[in-house]
Amino acid sequence: MKVLAIETSCDETAAAVVADGRVILSNVVASQIEIHARYGGVVPEVASRQHVAWIVPVVEKALSEAEVTWHDIDLIAVTYGPGLAGSLLVGVNTAKAVAMARRLPLVGVNHLEGHVYANWLVERSVVPPDADPETIDRLLPPPRFPVLCLIVSGGHSDLVLIEDHGVYRALGHTRDDAAGEAFDKVARILGLGYPGGPAIQLAAAEGQPEAFPVPRAWLKDTFDFSFSGVKTAMLRLANECRAAEKVPLEGEGENEVAGAEDHGVWRRCTADLAASFQESVVDVLTGKTVDAAGKYAVKEILLAGGVAANKRLREVMVARSPIPVRFARPSLCTDNAAMIASAGYFHFQRGQTSSLDLDVCPNLRLVA
Ligand code: KG4
Ligand code: ZN
């Protein structure tokens, strides 16, 4: 069964074709990062206009890269929330139009569930030609339930126990900023640009993780997270460094030090600050995840969402976990449509489809 999926919840216009919920036949992502970078974050109105301009060529490219035509597609999957309302609308309306015109079943997918299902995806190149789904599962085993998934993205930080396809239990969530949001805000404080996660990871590679005493919000006896205190601590530490090294404040925002990158001392400070911040976030995320995995006796830990692309998070999780840790390659951790196709396929397998009056749901939750 071939699923065509569309994802437009934020700033990536994406379409993909996936076979039997697992094999990626194509995965096209048109990123708007360059357009939004000059504003230091996503501008919703600009994002939805870009989606309108790009959605048709992106869908056409997904079909042609998969070497299929509309006749080969069996199901349309689309992200209907959570996300930016105007952005979601473009994807949902396109999916409904195609489903109606081609008389295909439609499945609305929760974006966070899509991130989870990135862990089911495999590359076409590693699958023997004409292998059936059972053979693929035998050669490349999918996650085995129950699993614990740490979903860490720009808008969410959730620890979710997954007992079977579609059976989710929320164990913890962030009480303030999402992990990705913390990376983005701290990158801005350090003048590292947008998006912050990859920029912090790059700067941190040159720094010492023990250089600065960044606090950890352990929030005892709960699997909830909090990252706003770390962000405030980073602002204070960055200001102290800047004052000590006499680095002028040249950015536009009051919290910014953009333009100060010419100062060699500041660059060393930035690397140490980035490494210390990253270590603090990774320490809490891995510590809580490993504890929860033990408590609920899961078979595997899955990492999902944009922050799951973080190299240090992956390393530390693997080093600390007594059970297998699974994560997709970085480009499947960040927003894409292949993950939506996979989640949509498993909904369809359970007989769950959406009607043509499917509407966007900007505040959709994974667990009620
Ligand atoms: O899942 P995603 O692509 O979009 C949302 O659903 O939010 O996640 C984007 C977030 C951004 O905050 C970005 O800074 C973060 O993921 N991110 C990373 C890395 N790559 C992306 N954070 C840490 N390290 C990375 N390598
Ligand atoms: Zn996402």
PDB file of N, CA and C and ligand atoms in Angstrom, residues 7 9-12 33 82-83 111-112 115 151-156 178-185 187 193-202 277-278 281-282 304-314 330-336 339, ligand 1:
ATOM      1  N   GLU A   7       2.738  17.475   4.783  1.00  0.00           N
ATOM      2  CA  GLU A   7       3.016  18.066   6.107  1.00  0.00           C
ATOM      3  C   GLU A   7       3.337  19.553   5.902  1.00  0.00           C
ATOM      4  N   SER A   9       2.811  21.878   8.881  1.00  0.00           N
ATOM      5  CA  SER A   9       2.360  22.436  10.169  1.00  0.00           C
ATOM      6  C   SER A   9       3.139  23.663  10.608  1.00  0.00           C
ATOM      7  N   CYS A  10       4.372  23.827  10.100  1.00  0.00           N
ATOM      8  CA  CYS A  10       5.168  24.968  10.556  1.00  0.00           C
ATOM      9  C   CYS A  10       5.856  25.623   9.357  1.00  0.00           C
ATOM     10  N   ASP A  11       7.170  25.479   9.253  1.00  0.00           N
ATOM     11  CA  ASP A  11       7.877  26.196   8.186  1.00  0.00           C
ATOM     12  C   ASP A  11       8.531  25.280   7.158  1.00  0.00           C
ATOM     13  N   GLU A  12       8.086  24.027   7.071  1.00  0.00           N
ATOM     14  CA  GLU A  12       8.598  23.151   6.011  1.00  0.00           C
ATOM     15  C   GLU A  12       7.394  22.719   5.176  1.00  0.00           C
ATOM     16  N   ILE A  33      13.588  27.951   6.059  1.00  0.00           N
ATOM     17  CA  ILE A  33      14.481  28.488   7.098  1.00  0.00           C
ATOM     18  C   ILE A  33      15.131  29.809   6.685  1.00  0.00           C
ATOM     19  N   PRO A  82      -0.787  19.383  15.922  1.00  0.00           N
ATOM     20  CA  PRO A  82      -0.811  20.806  16.254  1.00  0.00           C
ATOM     21  C   PRO A  82       0.125  21.572  15.325  1.00  0.00           C
ATOM     22  N   GLY A  83      -0.031  22.883  15.307  1.00  0.00           N
ATOM     23  CA  GLY A  83       0.814  23.706  14.449  1.00  0.00           C
ATOM     24  C   GLY A  83       0.171  25.057  14.210  1.00  0.00           C
ATOM     25  N   HIS A 111       0.704  15.650  14.305  1.00  0.00           N
ATOM     26  CA  HIS A 111       2.120  15.896  13.966  1.00  0.00           C
ATOM     27  C   HIS A 111       3.075  15.176  14.933  1.00  0.00           C
ATOM     28  N   LEU A 112       2.719  15.148  16.216  1.00  0.00           N
ATOM     29  CA  LEU A 112       3.596  14.519  17.219  1.00  0.00           C
ATOM     30  C   LEU A 112       3.640  13.007  17.023  1.00  0.00           C
ATOM     31  N   HIS A 115       6.086  12.342  14.388  1.00  0.00           N
ATOM     32  CA  HIS A 115       7.475  12.299  14.880  1.00  0.00           C
ATOM     33  C   HIS A 115       7.802  10.927  15.464  1.00  0.00           C
ATOM     34  N   ILE A 151       9.572  12.790  23.063  1.00  0.00           N
ATOM     35  CA  ILE A 151       9.285  13.664  21.908  1.00  0.00           C
ATOM     36  C   ILE A 151       9.766  15.067  22.257  1.00  0.00           C
ATOM     37  N   VAL A 152      10.815  15.507  21.578  1.00  0.00           N
ATOM     38  CA  VAL A 152      11.379  16.827  21.884  1.00  0.00           C
ATOM     39  C   VAL A 152      11.489  17.650  20.602  1.00  0.00           C
ATOM     40  N   SER A 153      10.634  18.662  20.486  1.00  0.00           N
ATOM     41  CA  SER A 153      10.615  19.463  19.260  1.00  0.00           C
ATOM     42  C   SER A 153      10.633  20.941  19.628  1.00  0.00           C
ATOM     43  N   GLY A 154      10.338  21.783  18.639  1.00  0.00           N
ATOM     44  CA  GLY A 154      10.323  23.226  18.900  1.00  0.00           C
ATOM     45  C   GLY A 154       9.156  23.627  19.790  1.00  0.00           C
ATOM     46  N   GLY A 155       8.084  22.847  19.786  1.00  0.00           N
ATOM     47  CA  GLY A 155       6.903  23.227  20.562  1.00  0.00           C
ATOM     48  C   GLY A 155       6.548  22.262  21.674  1.00  0.00           C
ATOM     49  N   HIS A 156       7.225  21.097  21.742  1.00  0.00           N
ATOM     50  CA  HIS A 156       6.818  20.069  22.710  1.00  0.00           C
ATOM     51  C   HIS A 156       8.003  19.365  23.345  1.00  0.00           C
ATOM     52  N   ALA A 178       9.521  24.425  25.599  1.00  0.00           N
ATOM     53  CA  ALA A 178       9.896  23.130  25.027  1.00  0.00           C
ATOM     54  C   ALA A 178      11.419  23.094  24.901  1.00  0.00           C
ATOM     55  N   ALA A 179      11.978  21.887  24.798  1.00  0.00           N
ATOM     56  CA  ALA A 179      13.439  21.756  24.710  1.00  0.00           C
ATOM     57  C   ALA A 179      13.983  22.514  23.493  1.00  0.00           C
ATOM     58  N   GLY A 180      13.320  22.338  22.336  1.00  0.00           N
ATOM     59  CA  GLY A 180      13.789  23.016  21.118  1.00  0.00           C
ATOM     60  C   GLY A 180      13.702  24.528  21.244  1.00  0.00           C
ATOM     61  N   GLU A 181      12.636  24.975  21.918  1.00  0.00           N
ATOM     62  CA  GLU A 181      12.445  26.411  22.145  1.00  0.00           C
ATOM     63  C   GLU A 181      13.609  26.949  22.990  1.00  0.00           C
ATOM     64  N   ALA A 182      14.039  26.162  23.987  1.00  0.00           N
ATOM     65  CA  ALA A 182      15.173  26.572  24.831  1.00  0.00           C
ATOM     66  C   ALA A 182      16.439  26.676  23.981  1.00  0.00           C
ATOM     67  N   PHE A 183      16.666  25.692  23.097  1.00  0.00           N
ATOM     68  CA  PHE A 183      17.838  25.762  22.198  1.00  0.00           C
ATOM     69  C   PHE A 183      17.760  27.034  21.347  1.00  0.00           C
ATOM     70  N   ASP A 184      16.570  27.316  20.808  1.00  0.00           N
ATOM     71  CA  ASP A 184      16.425  28.484  19.927  1.00  0.00           C
ATOM     72  C   ASP A 184      16.651  29.788  20.692  1.00  0.00           C
ATOM     73  N   LYS A 185      16.092  29.875  21.915  1.00  0.00           N
ATOM     74  CA  LYS A 185      16.229  31.116  22.689  1.00  0.00           C
ATOM     75  C   LYS A 185      17.665  31.324  23.156  1.00  0.00           C
ATOM     76  N   ALA A 187      20.336  30.154  21.724  1.00  0.00           N
ATOM     77  CA  ALA A 187      21.145  30.496  20.542  1.00  0.00           C
ATOM     78  C   ALA A 187      21.030  31.993  20.260  1.00  0.00           C
ATOM     79  N   GLY A 193      22.197  32.721  15.938  1.00  0.00           N
ATOM     80  CA  GLY A 193      21.266  32.645  14.801  1.00  0.00           C
ATOM     81  C   GLY A 193      20.180  31.599  14.956  1.00  0.00           C
ATOM     82  N   TYR A 194      19.373  31.448  13.872  1.00  0.00           N
ATOM     83  CA  TYR A 194      18.190  30.591  13.877  1.00  0.00           C
ATOM     84  C   TYR A 194      18.295  29.569  12.746  1.00  0.00           C
ATOM     85  N   PRO A 195      17.862  28.332  12.900  1.00  0.00           N
ATOM     86  CA  PRO A 195      17.362  27.718  14.136  1.00  0.00           C
ATOM     87  C   PRO A 195      18.506  27.391  15.099  1.00  0.00           C
ATOM     88  N   GLY A 196      18.180  27.461  16.377  1.00  0.00           N
ATOM     89  CA  GLY A 196      19.217  27.404  17.402  1.00  0.00           C
ATOM     90  C   GLY A 196      19.828  26.043  17.652  1.00  0.00           C
ATOM     91  N   GLY A 197      19.033  24.972  17.499  1.00  0.00           N
ATOM     92  CA  GLY A 197      19.538  23.635  17.848  1.00  0.00           C
ATOM     93  C   GLY A 197      20.825  23.270  17.128  1.00  0.00           C
ATOM     94  N   PRO A 198      20.808  23.286  15.784  1.00  0.00           N
ATOM     95  CA  PRO A 198      22.035  22.926  15.062  1.00  0.00           C
ATOM     96  C   PRO A 198      23.176  23.902  15.373  1.00  0.00           C
ATOM     97  N   ALA A 199      22.858  25.195  15.566  1.00  0.00           N
ATOM     98  CA  ALA A 199      23.903  26.201  15.841  1.00  0.00           C
ATOM     99  C   ALA A 199      24.554  25.943  17.198  1.00  0.00           C
ATOM    100  N   ILE A 200      23.743  25.602  18.206  1.00  0.00           N
ATOM    101  CA  ILE A 200      24.293  25.307  19.542  1.00  0.00           C
ATOM    102  C   ILE A 200      25.147  24.040  19.472  1.00  0.00           C
ATOM    103  N   GLN A 201      24.638  23.035  18.762  1.00  0.00           N
ATOM    104  CA  GLN A 201      25.397  21.783  18.648  1.00  0.00           C
ATOM    105  C   GLN A 201      26.776  22.035  18.032  1.00  0.00           C
ATOM    106  N   LEU A 202      26.804  22.868  16.995  1.00  0.00           N
ATOM    107  CA  LEU A 202      28.062  23.179  16.308  1.00  0.00           C
ATOM    108  C   LEU A 202      29.015  23.937  17.238  1.00  0.00           C
ATOM    109  N   PHE A 277      25.306  24.564  28.337  1.00  0.00           N
ATOM    110  CA  PHE A 277      23.839  24.569  28.212  1.00  0.00           C
ATOM    111  C   PHE A 277      23.355  23.223  27.653  1.00  0.00           C
ATOM    112  N   GLN A 278      23.962  22.802  26.560  1.00  0.00           N
ATOM    113  CA  GLN A 278      23.549  21.551  25.912  1.00  0.00           C
ATOM    114  C   GLN A 278      23.653  20.382  26.899  1.00  0.00           C
ATOM    115  N   VAL A 281      20.696  20.385  29.407  1.00  0.00           N
ATOM    116  CA  VAL A 281      19.427  19.916  28.830  1.00  0.00           C
ATOM    117  C   VAL A 281      19.492  18.398  28.592  1.00  0.00           C
ATOM    118  N   VAL A 282      20.607  17.948  28.038  1.00  0.00           N
ATOM    119  CA  VAL A 282      20.767  16.517  27.738  1.00  0.00           C
ATOM    120  C   VAL A 282      20.755  15.693  29.025  1.00  0.00           C
ATOM    121  N   ALA A 304      12.326  11.224  19.404  1.00  0.00           N
ATOM    122  CA  ALA A 304      11.562  11.795  18.289  1.00  0.00           C
ATOM    123  C   ALA A 304      11.533  13.311  18.371  1.00  0.00           C
ATOM    124  N   GLY A 305      11.336  13.962  17.206  1.00  0.00           N
ATOM    125  CA  GLY A 305      11.262  15.429  17.151  1.00  0.00           C
ATOM    126  C   GLY A 305      12.608  16.041  16.811  1.00  0.00           C
ATOM    127  N   GLY A 306      12.596  17.311  16.449  1.00  0.00           N
ATOM    128  CA  GLY A 306      13.802  17.993  15.968  1.00  0.00           C
ATOM    129  C   GLY A 306      14.996  17.885  16.901  1.00  0.00           C
ATOM    130  N   VAL A 307      14.766  17.974  18.217  1.00  0.00           N
ATOM    131  CA  VAL A 307      15.890  17.934  19.167  1.00  0.00           C
ATOM    132  C   VAL A 307      16.522  16.529  19.210  1.00  0.00           C
ATOM    133  N   ALA A 308      15.746  15.511  18.768  1.00  0.00           N
ATOM    134  CA  ALA A 308      16.299  14.152  18.712  1.00  0.00           C
ATOM    135  C   ALA A 308      17.424  14.057  17.689  1.00  0.00           C
ATOM    136  N   ALA A 309      17.566  15.095  16.848  1.00  0.00           N
ATOM    137  CA  ALA A 309      18.692  15.132  15.897  1.00  0.00           C
ATOM    138  C   ALA A 309      19.995  15.455  16.622  1.00  0.00           C
ATOM    139  N   ASN A 310      19.877  15.917  17.875  1.00  0.00           N
ATOM    140  CA  ASN A 310      21.082  16.362  18.601  1.00  0.00           C
ATOM    141  C   ASN A 310      22.038  15.206  18.891  1.00  0.00           C
ATOM    142  N   LYS A 311      23.292  15.401  18.462  1.00  0.00           N
ATOM    143  CA  LYS A 311      24.300  14.338  18.552  1.00  0.00           C
ATOM    144  C   LYS A 311      24.597  13.970  20.007  1.00  0.00           C
ATOM    145  N   ARG A 312      24.718  14.980  20.839  1.00  0.00           N
ATOM    146  CA  ARG A 312      25.062  14.730  22.248  1.00  0.00           C
ATOM    147  C   ARG A 312      23.910  14.004  22.957  1.00  0.00           C
ATOM    148  N   LEU A 313      22.665  14.395  22.655  1.00  0.00           N
ATOM    149  CA  LEU A 313      21.503  13.726  23.260  1.00  0.00           C
ATOM    150  C   LEU A 313      21.515  12.235  22.895  1.00  0.00           C
ATOM    151  N   ARG A 314      21.786  11.942  21.658  1.00  0.00           N
ATOM    152  CA  ARG A 314      21.814  10.546  21.199  1.00  0.00           C
ATOM    153  C   ARG A 314      22.910   9.760  21.918  1.00  0.00           C
ATOM    154  N   PRO A 330      19.043  12.341  11.326  1.00  0.00           N
ATOM    155  CA  PRO A 330      18.615  13.695  11.672  1.00  0.00           C
ATOM    156  C   PRO A 330      17.540  14.290  10.760  1.00  0.00           C
ATOM    157  N   SER A 331      17.615  14.071   9.448  1.00  0.00           N
ATOM    158  CA  SER A 331      16.627  14.703   8.564  1.00  0.00           C
ATOM    159  C   SER A 331      15.240  14.082   8.707  1.00  0.00           C
ATOM    160  N   LEU A 332      15.141  12.911   9.349  1.00  0.00           N
ATOM    161  CA  LEU A 332      13.814  12.344   9.620  1.00  0.00           C
ATOM    162  C   LEU A 332      13.311  12.740  11.005  1.00  0.00           C
ATOM    163  N   CYS A 333      14.223  13.259  11.859  1.00  0.00           N
ATOM    164  CA  CYS A 333      13.803  13.749  13.185  1.00  0.00           C
ATOM    165  C   CYS A 333      13.119  15.107  13.050  1.00  0.00           C
ATOM    166  N   THR A 334      13.643  15.967  12.170  1.00  0.00           N
ATOM    167  CA  THR A 334      13.014  17.271  11.957  1.00  0.00           C
ATOM    168  C   THR A 334      11.811  17.076  11.031  1.00  0.00           C
ATOM    169  N   ASP A 335      11.013  18.125  10.867  1.00  0.00           N
ATOM    170  CA  ASP A 335       9.735  17.981  10.176  1.00  0.00           C
ATOM    171  C   ASP A 335       9.885  17.435   8.746  1.00  0.00           C
ATOM    172  N   ASN A 336       9.060  16.444   8.444  1.00  0.00           N
ATOM    173  CA  ASN A 336       9.043  15.836   7.105  1.00  0.00           C
ATOM    174  C   ASN A 336       7.703  15.140   6.930  1.00  0.00           C
ATOM    175  N   MET A 339       7.236  10.671   7.827  1.00  0.00           N
ATOM    176  CA  MET A 339       6.775  10.233   9.153  1.00  0.00           C
ATOM    177  C   MET A 339       5.243  10.310   9.247  1.00  0.00           C
TER     178      MET A 339
HETATM  179  O1  KG4 B   1      10.346  18.791  15.123  1.00  0.00           O
HETATM  180  P1  KG4 B   1      10.829  20.086  14.593  1.00  0.00           P
HETATM  181  O2  KG4 B   1      11.547  20.081  13.266  1.00  0.00           O
HETATM  182  O3  KG4 B   1       9.679  21.115  14.486  1.00  0.00           O
HETATM  183  C1  KG4 B   1       8.658  21.177  15.450  1.00  0.00           C
HETATM  184  O4  KG4 B   1       7.737  20.333  15.378  1.00  0.00           O
HETATM  185  O5  KG4 B   1       8.806  22.030  16.343  1.00  0.00           O
HETATM  186  O6  KG4 B   1      11.789  20.697  15.727  1.00  0.00           O
HETATM  187  C2  KG4 B   1      12.423  21.913  15.545  1.00  0.00           C
HETATM  188  C3  KG4 B   1      13.276  22.174  16.776  1.00  0.00           C
HETATM  189  C4  KG4 B   1      13.901  23.558  16.758  1.00  0.00           C
HETATM  190  O7  KG4 B   1      13.696  24.139  18.026  1.00  0.00           O
HETATM  191  C5  KG4 B   1      15.375  23.266  16.511  1.00  0.00           C
HETATM  192  O8  KG4 B   1      16.247  24.228  17.107  1.00  0.00           O
HETATM  193  C6  KG4 B   1      15.526  21.900  17.151  1.00  0.00           C
HETATM  194  O9  KG4 B   1      14.348  21.219  16.828  1.00  0.00           O
HETATM  195  N1  KG4 B   1      16.688  21.170  16.617  1.00  0.00           N
HETATM  196  C7  KG4 B   1      17.744  20.795  17.363  1.00  0.00           C
HETATM  197  C8  KG4 B   1      18.672  20.197  16.484  1.00  0.00           C
HETATM  198  N2  KG4 B   1      18.136  20.213  15.228  1.00  0.00           N
HETATM  199  C9  KG4 B   1      16.912  20.811  15.327  1.00  0.00           C
HETATM  200  N3  KG4 B   1      17.989  20.944  18.682  1.00  0.00           N
HETATM  201  C10 KG4 B   1      19.155  20.474  19.159  1.00  0.00           C
HETATM  202  N4  KG4 B   1      20.111  19.913  18.360  1.00  0.00           N
HETATM  203  C11 KG4 B   1      19.907  19.744  17.033  1.00  0.00           C
HETATM  204  N5  KG4 B   1      20.859  19.194  16.281  1.00  0.00           N
END
